Amino acid sequence: MNHPPGQFTYQEITGQWQAWEASLQAFEARRAEWQAWLRSSPPEMLFTGCGSTHYLALASAAVWQQRTGWRCRGVPASELWLFPDNVLAGNSDRPPRLVAISRSGETTETLRAVETFTRRTGGDWLAVGCYAESALVRRAPQALVAQQAEEESVAQTRSFTSMFLLTQALAALTAGEGASLEQLQRLPGIARRLIGETEGLIIKLAEDDRLQRFVFLGSGANYGLACEAMLKMKEMSLSSSEAFHFLEFRHGPKSVVAPGTLVIGLLSQAARQQESQVLDEMRQLGATVFALDESAADLPADFGVEYRSGLPDAARRILALPPLQLLAYYRSRHKGLNPDRPTHLEAVVRLSA
Ligand code: F1P
């Protein structure tokens, strides 16, 4: 049956809070098992994936290091597979642990990265995915599977945020600072409200033809999320779309700023003042500024999304994604494209060699 262009993507974005709820409920049911898995802390925790799930690996590594104090790093699966000496320490007597993230659980690079990791280190590993019967999940000693986050659309939306929520939930079971499980369990209801509240603004921005270049800025764990929002805009709408660490944008890339540039800032509590200064400077250079934060009242922005979550920074950062996924969706539809089937892309990259 023919579906209207973008129908799957729209449903998967606007209903993602339901996948968040189901994923957290399934996690809670195995809480004791996960606490046992966390009992021994590894010398290092590696996170890996491809494309969206590489960006998820970056965000998850930052969240985990902040929460656990362990040394954590996110790397592309192709780097771990093809250049293991650049990723794996040679002289470690205690092996690192690996978190392999893949929506499909069938991406060749990710499967080969796991093979390389286990062959070289013998370390324990965990799969994070959406398909319980996938090769990655079936091979894994332990797996976090995002319930109800499977997708028809090629571009990852609810799958990404649900898998991110699960990696945060696992981190929340360790000691240290960061989001608690109870705080994360409040997110689905907040996201449902936020999607409804922000859709009108998002449509207005997406349909403003003066805006032709999109720059996503985020620091700390928000950098991986800024990269994911950049990729959505690129995959779905074929627009000029870039992502930078917030303050890095001054060191050269800002040369592109002009009146047709939309600078989208994912603000953090720790660096909010410095990040706000960057937004102010870009506005002076002629950019239109769109800020996403708990409160946008005092920010130098033309447009803002306010989470008003009542949650700490560590728990609320995921709330930036649904509005930015919708921005990519509506820009894609405004250009007459089909976000369900992005140009040149397939849902899974399988390599022969
Ligand atoms: C990884 C990936 C996606 C990308 C596209 C192709 O898939 O690169 O990030 O958006 O769908 O595959 P997976 O390993 O997470 O299934």
mmCIF file of C-alpha atoms and ligand atoms in Angstrom:
data_model
loop_
_atom_site.group_PDB
_atom_site.id
_atom_site.type_symbol
_atom_site.label_atom_id
_atom_site.label_comp_id
_atom_site.label_asym_id
_atom_site.label_seq_id
_atom_site.Cartn_x
_atom_site.Cartn_y
_atom_site.Cartn_z
ATOM 1 C CA MET A 1 0.000 0.000 0.000
ATOM 2 C CA ASN A 2 1.420 3.449 -0.892
ATOM 3 C CA HIS A 3 2.073 5.629 2.128
ATOM 4 C CA PRO A 4 2.146 9.450 1.899
ATOM 5 C CA PRO A 5 5.789 10.652 1.722
ATOM 6 C CA GLY A 6 7.232 10.998 5.191
ATOM 7 C CA GLN A 7 4.364 9.273 7.005
ATOM 8 C CA PHE A 8 6.639 6.789 8.774
ATOM 9 C CA THR A 9 9.173 9.425 9.781
ATOM 10 C CA TYR A 10 6.492 11.737 11.161
ATOM 11 C CA GLN A 11 4.886 8.954 13.199
ATOM 12 C CA GLU A 12 8.236 7.726 14.490
ATOM 13 C CA ILE A 13 9.287 11.238 15.589
ATOM 14 C CA THR A 14 6.031 12.397 17.172
ATOM 15 C CA GLY A 15 5.349 9.058 18.894
ATOM 16 C CA GLN A 16 8.885 8.417 20.127
ATOM 17 C CA TRP A 17 7.933 9.129 23.741
ATOM 18 C CA GLN A 18 6.008 5.796 23.685
ATOM 19 C CA ALA A 19 9.189 3.916 22.707
ATOM 20 C CA TRP A 20 10.999 5.729 25.527
ATOM 21 C CA GLU A 21 8.356 4.506 28.003
ATOM 22 C CA ALA A 22 8.474 0.900 26.752
ATOM 23 C CA SER A 23 12.289 0.836 26.702
ATOM 24 C CA LEU A 24 12.591 2.138 30.265
ATOM 25 C CA GLN A 25 9.931 -0.301 31.524
ATOM 26 C CA ALA A 26 11.814 -3.237 29.994
ATOM 27 C CA PHE A 27 15.052 -1.928 31.497
ATOM 28 C CA GLU A 28 13.506 -1.582 34.948
ATOM 29 C CA ALA A 29 12.400 -5.224 34.790
ATOM 30 C CA ARG A 30 16.081 -6.267 34.477
ATOM 31 C CA ARG A 31 17.498 -3.682 36.904
ATOM 32 C CA ALA A 32 19.082 -6.223 39.285
ATOM 33 C CA GLU A 33 20.815 -8.001 36.367
ATOM 34 C CA TRP A 34 22.251 -4.729 35.133
ATOM 35 C CA GLN A 35 23.464 -3.737 38.568
ATOM 36 C CA ALA A 36 25.403 -7.020 38.674
ATOM 37 C CA TRP A 37 26.955 -6.249 35.267
ATOM 38 C CA LEU A 38 28.197 -2.933 36.590
ATOM 39 C CA ARG A 39 29.762 -4.297 39.756
ATOM 40 C CA SER A 40 33.301 -4.555 38.363
ATOM 41 C CA SER A 41 34.536 -1.292 36.814
ATOM 42 C CA PRO A 42 36.733 -1.691 33.698
ATOM 43 C CA PRO A 43 39.878 0.417 33.110
ATOM 44 C CA GLU A 44 38.183 1.842 30.034
ATOM 45 C CA MET A 45 34.791 1.687 28.332
ATOM 46 C CA LEU A 46 34.660 1.960 24.534
ATOM 47 C CA PHE A 47 31.462 2.885 22.678
ATOM 48 C CA THR A 48 31.174 2.256 18.956
ATOM 49 C CA GLY A 49 28.709 2.485 16.055
ATOM 50 C CA CYS A 50 28.285 3.904 12.537
ATOM 51 C CA GLY A 51 26.588 7.066 11.278
ATOM 52 C CA SER A 52 23.865 7.966 13.765
ATOM 53 C CA THR A 53 25.043 5.289 16.153
ATOM 54 C CA HIS A 54 28.601 6.632 15.983
ATOM 55 C CA TYR A 55 27.208 9.963 17.186
ATOM 56 C CA LEU A 56 25.254 8.055 19.819
ATOM 57 C CA ALA A 57 28.544 6.455 20.889
ATOM 58 C CA LEU A 58 30.080 9.944 21.307
ATOM 59 C CA ALA A 59 27.177 11.184 23.427
ATOM 60 C CA SER A 60 26.995 7.980 25.503
ATOM 61 C CA ALA A 61 30.742 7.980 26.231
ATOM 62 C CA ALA A 62 30.521 11.555 27.556
ATOM 63 C CA VAL A 63 27.493 10.695 29.717
ATOM 64 C CA TRP A 64 29.161 7.568 31.073
ATOM 65 C CA GLN A 65 32.443 9.251 31.947
ATOM 66 C CA GLN A 66 30.608 12.039 33.755
ATOM 67 C CA ARG A 67 28.439 9.548 35.624
ATOM 68 C CA THR A 68 30.926 6.793 36.470
ATOM 69 C CA GLY A 69 34.344 8.496 36.447
ATOM 70 C CA TRP A 70 35.578 5.644 34.247
ATOM 71 C CA ARG A 71 37.639 6.493 31.169
ATOM 72 C CA CYS A 72 35.120 6.338 28.280
ATOM 73 C CA ARG A 73 35.545 6.962 24.569
ATOM 74 C CA GLY A 74 33.334 6.865 21.468
ATOM 75 C CA VAL A 75 34.868 5.719 18.177
ATOM 76 C CA PRO A 76 33.523 4.879 14.684
ATOM 77 C CA ALA A 77 33.230 1.093 14.244
ATOM 78 C CA SER A 78 35.377 1.311 11.104
ATOM 79 C CA GLU A 79 38.255 2.753 13.174
ATOM 80 C CA LEU A 80 38.082 -0.034 15.771
ATOM 81 C CA TRP A 81 37.876 -2.655 13.007
ATOM 82 C CA LEU A 82 40.601 -1.320 10.663
ATOM 83 C CA PHE A 83 42.929 0.610 13.003
ATOM 84 C CA PRO A 84 42.675 -1.245 16.340
ATOM 85 C CA ASP A 85 46.163 -0.090 17.397
ATOM 86 C CA ASN A 86 44.837 3.500 17.404
ATOM 87 C CA VAL A 87 41.951 2.524 19.666
ATOM 88 C CA LEU A 88 43.091 -0.322 21.931
ATOM 89 C CA ALA A 89 45.853 0.237 24.473
ATOM 90 C CA GLY A 90 48.570 -2.369 23.924
ATOM 91 C CA ASN A 91 49.756 -2.944 27.479
ATOM 92 C CA SER A 92 46.612 -3.112 29.550
ATOM 93 C CA ASP A 93 46.547 -6.071 31.965
ATOM 94 C CA ARG A 94 42.814 -5.554 32.500
ATOM 95 C CA PRO A 95 40.781 -5.567 29.263
ATOM 96 C CA PRO A 96 38.456 -2.661 28.408
ATOM 97 C CA ARG A 97 34.717 -3.167 27.995
ATOM 98 C CA LEU A 98 32.875 -2.421 24.729
ATOM 99 C CA VAL A 99 29.370 -1.092 24.058
ATOM 100 C CA ALA A 100 28.473 -1.836 20.413
ATOM 101 C CA ILE A 101 25.495 0.246 19.245
ATOM 102 C CA SER A 102 23.500 -0.576 16.117
ATOM 103 C CA ARG A 103 19.811 -0.030 15.348
ATOM 104 C CA SER A 104 19.739 -2.897 12.849
ATOM 105 C CA GLY A 105 22.368 -5.035 14.557
ATOM 106 C CA GLU A 106 23.513 -6.042 11.052
ATOM 107 C CA THR A 107 25.970 -3.280 10.018
ATOM 108 C CA THR A 108 29.125 -4.996 8.789
ATOM 109 C CA GLU A 109 31.591 -2.516 10.301
ATOM 110 C CA THR A 110 30.036 -2.832 13.737
ATOM 111 C CA LEU A 111 30.026 -6.634 13.630
ATOM 112 C CA ARG A 112 33.668 -6.656 12.547
ATOM 113 C CA ALA A 113 34.621 -4.095 15.196
ATOM 114 C CA VAL A 114 33.215 -6.442 17.848
ATOM 115 C CA GLU A 115 35.143 -9.382 16.355
ATOM 116 C CA THR A 116 38.361 -7.343 16.418
ATOM 117 C CA PHE A 117 37.738 -6.161 19.974
ATOM 118 C CA THR A 118 37.071 -9.629 21.378
ATOM 119 C CA ARG A 119 39.968 -11.195 19.466
ATOM 120 C CA ARG A 120 42.447 -8.533 20.581
ATOM 121 C CA THR A 121 41.322 -8.030 24.186
ATOM 122 C CA GLY A 122 39.018 -10.846 25.269
ATOM 123 C CA GLY A 123 37.057 -8.034 26.930
ATOM 124 C CA ASP A 124 33.380 -8.184 27.903
ATOM 125 C CA TRP A 125 30.920 -6.371 25.650
ATOM 126 C CA LEU A 126 27.337 -5.235 25.461
ATOM 127 C CA ALA A 127 25.055 -4.720 22.436
ATOM 128 C CA VAL A 128 22.589 -1.817 22.229
ATOM 129 C CA GLY A 129 20.016 -2.114 19.438
ATOM 130 C CA CYS A 130 16.388 -2.303 18.368
ATOM 131 C CA TYR A 131 16.101 -5.810 16.917
ATOM 132 C CA ALA A 132 16.356 -8.698 19.375
ATOM 133 C CA GLU A 133 16.919 -11.267 16.582
ATOM 134 C CA SER A 134 19.743 -9.323 14.906
ATOM 135 C CA ALA A 135 23.240 -10.778 14.507
ATOM 136 C CA LEU A 136 24.747 -8.299 16.962
ATOM 137 C CA VAL A 137 22.188 -8.885 19.718
ATOM 138 C CA ARG A 138 22.227 -12.673 19.252
ATOM 139 C CA ARG A 139 26.045 -12.756 19.628
ATOM 140 C CA ALA A 140 26.216 -10.392 22.622
ATOM 141 C CA PRO A 141 26.812 -11.626 26.200
ATOM 142 C CA GLN A 142 24.423 -8.843 27.288
ATOM 143 C CA ALA A 143 22.060 -6.648 25.247
ATOM 144 C CA LEU A 144 19.963 -3.533 25.765
ATOM 145 C CA VAL A 145 17.111 -3.690 23.230
ATOM 146 C CA ALA A 146 14.976 -0.561 22.734
ATOM 147 C CA GLN A 147 11.403 -1.839 22.817
ATOM 148 C CA GLN A 148 8.980 -0.361 20.237
ATOM 149 C CA ALA A 149 11.796 1.700 18.680
ATOM 150 C CA GLU A 150 12.042 -0.336 15.465
ATOM 151 C CA GLU A 151 11.574 1.915 12.411
ATOM 152 C CA GLU A 152 10.232 1.786 8.864
ATOM 153 C CA SER A 153 12.088 4.983 7.980
ATOM 154 C CA VAL A 154 15.752 4.846 6.995
ATOM 155 C CA ALA A 155 16.699 7.896 9.045
ATOM 156 C CA GLN A 156 17.057 7.032 12.739
ATOM 157 C CA THR A 157 14.814 9.062 15.045
ATOM 158 C CA ARG A 158 13.005 7.184 17.840
ATOM 159 C CA SER A 159 15.573 4.399 17.602
ATOM 160 C CA PHE A 160 18.399 6.857 18.315
ATOM 161 C CA THR A 161 16.733 8.532 21.278
ATOM 162 C CA SER A 162 15.485 5.240 22.761
ATOM 163 C CA MET A 163 18.941 3.638 22.544
ATOM 164 C CA PHE A 164 20.455 6.796 24.054
ATOM 165 C CA LEU A 165 17.964 6.623 26.895
ATOM 166 C CA LEU A 166 18.956 3.007 27.573
ATOM 167 C CA THR A 167 22.661 3.815 27.740
ATOM 168 C CA GLN A 168 21.824 6.651 30.144
ATOM 169 C CA ALA A 169 19.625 4.322 32.226
ATOM 170 C CA LEU A 170 22.483 1.851 32.558
ATOM 171 C CA ALA A 171 24.865 4.636 33.595
ATOM 172 C CA ALA A 172 22.281 5.833 36.114
ATOM 173 C CA LEU A 173 22.644 2.561 38.028
ATOM 174 C CA THR A 174 26.223 3.394 38.925
ATOM 175 C CA ALA A 175 27.270 5.760 41.691
ATOM 176 C CA GLY A 176 28.404 9.256 40.848
ATOM 177 C CA GLU A 177 26.718 12.331 39.478
ATOM 178 C CA GLY A 178 24.316 12.381 36.595
ATOM 179 C CA ALA A 179 20.720 11.529 35.773
ATOM 180 C CA SER A 180 18.952 9.089 38.046
ATOM 181 C CA LEU A 181 16.635 6.395 36.703
ATOM 182 C CA GLU A 182 13.654 8.105 38.316
ATOM 183 C CA GLN A 183 14.506 11.355 36.496
ATOM 184 C CA LEU A 184 14.809 9.536 33.158
ATOM 185 C CA GLN A 185 11.399 7.933 33.704
ATOM 186 C CA ARG A 186 9.812 11.402 33.687
ATOM 187 C CA LEU A 187 11.131 12.150 30.191
ATOM 188 C CA PRO A 188 8.444 10.436 28.023
ATOM 189 C CA GLY A 189 5.673 12.664 29.385
ATOM 190 C CA ILE A 190 7.829 15.784 29.031
ATOM 191 C CA ALA A 191 8.774 14.871 25.452
ATOM 192 C CA ARG A 192 5.120 14.301 24.536
ATOM 193 C CA ARG A 193 4.243 17.814 25.774
ATOM 194 C CA LEU A 194 7.310 19.410 24.156
ATOM 195 C CA ILE A 195 6.599 17.915 20.721
ATOM 196 C CA GLY A 196 3.099 19.387 20.786
ATOM 197 C CA GLU A 197 4.283 22.783 22.045
ATOM 198 C CA THR A 198 7.111 23.266 19.556
ATOM 199 C CA GLU A 199 5.675 21.923 16.289
ATOM 200 C CA GLY A 200 4.304 25.307 15.144
ATOM 201 C CA LEU A 201 7.655 27.076 15.617
ATOM 202 C CA ILE A 202 9.497 24.231 13.917
ATOM 203 C CA ILE A 203 7.230 24.410 10.860
ATOM 204 C CA LYS A 204 7.801 28.193 10.652
ATOM 205 C CA LEU A 205 11.587 27.761 10.687
ATOM 206 C CA ALA A 206 11.525 24.815 8.271
ATOM 207 C CA GLU A 207 9.425 26.718 5.748
ATOM 208 C CA ASP A 208 11.458 29.954 5.902
ATOM 209 C CA ASP A 209 13.284 29.896 2.560
ATOM 210 C CA ARG A 210 15.666 32.620 3.716
ATOM 211 C CA LEU A 211 17.322 29.946 5.894
ATOM 212 C CA GLN A 212 19.553 27.800 3.681
ATOM 213 C CA ARG A 213 22.522 26.791 5.880
ATOM 214 C CA PHE A 214 22.171 24.935 9.202
ATOM 215 C CA VAL A 215 24.858 24.918 11.899
ATOM 216 C CA PHE A 216 24.366 22.781 15.023
ATOM 217 C CA LEU A 217 26.480 23.611 18.095
ATOM 218 C CA GLY A 218 26.868 21.457 21.210
ATOM 219 C CA SER A 219 29.564 20.801 23.835
ATOM 220 C CA GLY A 220 30.251 17.891 26.165
ATOM 221 C CA ALA A 221 27.629 15.171 25.682
ATOM 222 C CA ASN A 222 25.633 17.643 23.564
ATOM 223 C CA TYR A 223 28.251 17.467 20.796
ATOM 224 C CA GLY A 224 27.197 13.937 19.801
ATOM 225 C CA LEU A 225 23.570 15.089 19.827
ATOM 226 C CA ALA A 226 24.432 18.149 17.685
ATOM 227 C CA CYS A 227 26.132 15.794 15.193
ATOM 228 C CA GLU A 228 23.007 13.608 15.101
ATOM 229 C CA ALA A 229 20.730 16.618 14.516
ATOM 230 C CA MET A 230 23.112 17.719 11.716
ATOM 231 C CA LEU A 231 22.891 14.280 10.112
ATOM 232 C CA LYS A 232 19.072 14.268 10.243
ATOM 233 C CA MET A 233 18.953 17.618 8.436
ATOM 234 C CA LYS A 234 21.424 16.364 5.830
ATOM 235 C CA GLU A 235 19.859 12.895 5.347
ATOM 236 C CA MET A 236 16.235 14.026 5.197
ATOM 237 C CA SER A 237 16.445 17.430 3.456
ATOM 238 C CA LEU A 238 19.758 17.373 1.538
ATOM 239 C CA SER A 239 20.576 20.787 3.086
ATOM 240 C CA SER A 240 23.931 22.354 3.953
ATOM 241 C CA SER A 241 24.286 21.088 7.515
ATOM 242 C CA GLU A 242 27.309 21.126 9.860
ATOM 243 C CA ALA A 243 28.013 20.416 13.532
ATOM 244 C CA PHE A 244 30.733 21.785 15.829
ATOM 245 C CA HIS A 245 31.720 21.926 19.442
ATOM 246 C CA PHE A 246 30.227 25.215 20.573
ATOM 247 C CA LEU A 247 33.377 27.350 20.997
ATOM 248 C CA GLU A 248 35.185 25.614 18.147
ATOM 249 C CA PHE A 249 32.817 27.371 15.740
ATOM 250 C CA ARG A 250 34.711 30.652 16.283
ATOM 251 C CA HIS A 251 38.004 29.107 15.143
ATOM 252 C CA GLY A 252 37.376 29.360 11.424
ATOM 253 C CA PRO A 253 34.002 27.770 10.550
ATOM 254 C CA LYS A 254 32.133 30.965 11.526
ATOM 255 C CA SER A 255 33.471 32.483 8.304
ATOM 256 C CA VAL A 256 30.392 31.015 6.546
ATOM 257 C CA VAL A 257 27.898 32.889 8.774
ATOM 258 C CA ALA A 258 25.542 35.134 6.779
ATOM 259 C CA PRO A 259 21.847 36.159 6.962
ATOM 260 C CA GLY A 260 20.754 32.801 5.523
ATOM 261 C CA THR A 261 22.474 30.841 8.300
ATOM 262 C CA LEU A 262 20.472 29.283 11.123
ATOM 263 C CA VAL A 263 22.741 28.635 14.120
ATOM 264 C CA ILE A 264 21.105 26.064 16.391
ATOM 265 C CA GLY A 265 22.567 25.970 19.919
ATOM 266 C CA LEU A 266 22.111 22.971 22.256
ATOM 267 C CA LEU A 267 22.955 24.752 25.516
ATOM 268 C CA SER A 268 24.633 23.077 28.502
ATOM 269 C CA GLN A 269 24.427 24.074 32.174
ATOM 270 C CA ALA A 270 28.199 23.854 32.670
ATOM 271 C CA ALA A 271 29.182 26.225 29.831
ATOM 272 C CA ARG A 272 25.979 28.182 29.288
ATOM 273 C CA GLN A 273 27.591 31.607 29.657
ATOM 274 C CA GLN A 274 30.359 30.895 27.154
ATOM 275 C CA GLU A 275 27.942 29.218 24.762
ATOM 276 C CA SER A 276 25.579 32.169 25.004
ATOM 277 C CA GLN A 277 28.421 34.508 24.018
ATOM 278 C CA VAL A 278 29.004 32.474 20.866
ATOM 279 C CA LEU A 279 25.320 32.765 19.950
ATOM 280 C CA ASP A 280 25.427 36.542 20.531
ATOM 281 C CA GLU A 281 28.489 36.921 18.302
ATOM 282 C CA MET A 282 26.909 34.870 15.501
ATOM 283 C CA ARG A 283 23.820 37.021 15.696
ATOM 284 C CA GLN A 284 26.017 40.102 15.272
ATOM 285 C CA LEU A 285 27.448 38.470 12.131
ATOM 286 C CA GLY A 286 23.949 38.183 10.672
ATOM 287 C CA ALA A 287 22.919 34.644 11.620
ATOM 288 C CA THR A 288 19.453 33.719 12.835
ATOM 289 C CA VAL A 289 19.840 31.989 16.223
ATOM 290 C CA PHE A 290 17.703 29.130 17.544
ATOM 291 C CA ALA A 291 18.475 28.065 21.152
ATOM 292 C CA LEU A 292 17.317 24.933 22.989
ATOM 293 C CA ASP A 293 17.610 24.901 26.776
ATOM 294 C CA GLU A 294 15.689 24.456 30.017
ATOM 295 C CA SER A 295 14.844 28.155 29.782
ATOM 296 C CA ALA A 296 15.690 30.398 26.835
ATOM 297 C CA ALA A 297 14.539 33.663 28.481
ATOM 298 C CA ASP A 298 17.932 35.354 28.796
ATOM 299 C CA LEU A 299 19.575 33.892 25.701
ATOM 300 C CA PRO A 300 20.570 36.041 22.659
ATOM 301 C CA ALA A 301 18.324 34.012 20.360
ATOM 302 C CA ASP A 302 15.695 34.851 17.740
ATOM 303 C CA PHE A 303 13.817 31.636 18.498
ATOM 304 C CA GLY A 304 13.926 29.234 21.441
ATOM 305 C CA VAL A 305 12.680 25.866 22.671
ATOM 306 C CA GLU A 306 12.305 25.771 26.445
ATOM 307 C CA TYR A 307 12.185 22.297 27.943
ATOM 308 C CA ARG A 308 10.771 23.466 31.310
ATOM 309 C CA SER A 309 11.462 19.914 32.452
ATOM 310 C CA GLY A 310 12.451 20.547 36.063
ATOM 311 C CA LEU A 311 15.237 18.015 35.445
ATOM 312 C CA PRO A 312 19.021 18.456 35.775
ATOM 313 C CA ASP A 313 21.185 19.002 32.692
ATOM 314 C CA ALA A 314 22.272 15.344 32.621
ATOM 315 C CA ALA A 315 18.683 14.105 32.297
ATOM 316 C CA ARG A 316 17.149 16.704 29.994
ATOM 317 C CA ARG A 317 19.686 16.974 27.128
ATOM 318 C CA ILE A 318 17.844 14.275 25.075
ATOM 319 C CA LEU A 319 14.868 16.679 24.793
ATOM 320 C CA ALA A 320 16.729 18.699 22.123
ATOM 321 C CA LEU A 321 16.307 15.875 19.608
ATOM 322 C CA PRO A 322 12.549 15.578 18.904
ATOM 323 C CA PRO A 323 12.214 19.269 17.852
ATOM 324 C CA LEU A 324 15.363 19.062 15.707
ATOM 325 C CA GLN A 325 14.229 15.803 14.105
ATOM 326 C CA LEU A 326 10.959 17.583 13.253
ATOM 327 C CA LEU A 327 12.933 20.526 11.797
ATOM 328 C CA ALA A 328 14.658 18.125 9.389
ATOM 329 C CA TYR A 329 11.345 16.399 8.588
ATOM 330 C CA TYR A 330 9.462 19.625 7.775
ATOM 331 C CA ARG A 331 12.340 21.088 5.751
ATOM 332 C CA SER A 332 12.425 17.820 3.766
ATOM 333 C CA ARG A 333 8.687 17.969 3.080
ATOM 334 C CA HIS A 334 8.935 21.703 2.249
ATOM 335 C CA LYS A 335 11.458 20.762 -0.470
ATOM 336 C CA GLY A 336 9.126 18.075 -1.822
ATOM 337 C CA LEU A 337 11.363 15.232 -0.629
ATOM 338 C CA ASN A 338 10.423 11.962 1.067
ATOM 339 C CA PRO A 339 12.152 11.739 4.473
ATOM 340 C CA ASP A 340 11.179 8.065 4.726
ATOM 341 C CA ARG A 341 13.549 7.258 1.853
ATOM 342 C CA PRO A 342 16.594 9.627 1.970
ATOM 343 C CA THR A 343 18.539 9.934 -1.291
ATOM 344 C CA HIS A 344 21.287 7.305 -1.799
ATOM 345 C CA LEU A 345 20.720 5.783 1.676
ATOM 346 C CA GLU A 346 19.733 2.305 2.831
ATOM 347 C CA ALA A 347 18.731 1.297 6.341
ATOM 348 C CA VAL A 348 21.705 -1.044 6.718
ATOM 349 C CA VAL A 349 25.197 -0.828 5.173
ATOM 350 C CA ARG A 350 26.408 -4.365 4.439
ATOM 351 C CA LEU A 351 29.923 -4.764 3.026
ATOM 352 C CA SER A 352 31.154 -7.713 0.983
ATOM 353 C CA ALA A 353 34.912 -7.261 1.572
HETATM 354 C C1 F1P B 1 24.027 2.669 10.950
HETATM 355 C C2 F1P B 1 23.703 3.591 9.741
HETATM 356 C C3 F1P B 1 22.732 4.680 10.148
HETATM 357 C C4 F1P B 1 22.393 5.577 8.981
HETATM 358 C C5 F1P B 1 21.861 4.731 7.821
HETATM 359 C C6 F1P B 1 22.819 3.621 7.485
HETATM 360 O O1 F1P B 1 22.997 1.776 11.130
HETATM 361 O O2 F1P B 1 24.881 4.200 9.326
HETATM 362 O O3 F1P B 1 23.309 5.452 11.158
HETATM 363 O O4 F1P B 1 21.427 6.522 9.375
HETATM 364 O O5 F1P B 1 20.624 4.203 8.227
HETATM 365 O O6 F1P B 1 23.149 2.838 8.681
HETATM 366 P P1 F1P B 1 22.923 0.854 12.440
HETATM 367 O O7 F1P B 1 24.235 0.109 12.561
HETATM 368 O O8 F1P B 1 22.701 1.765 13.610
HETATM 369 O O9 F1P B 1 21.775 -0.071 12.150
#
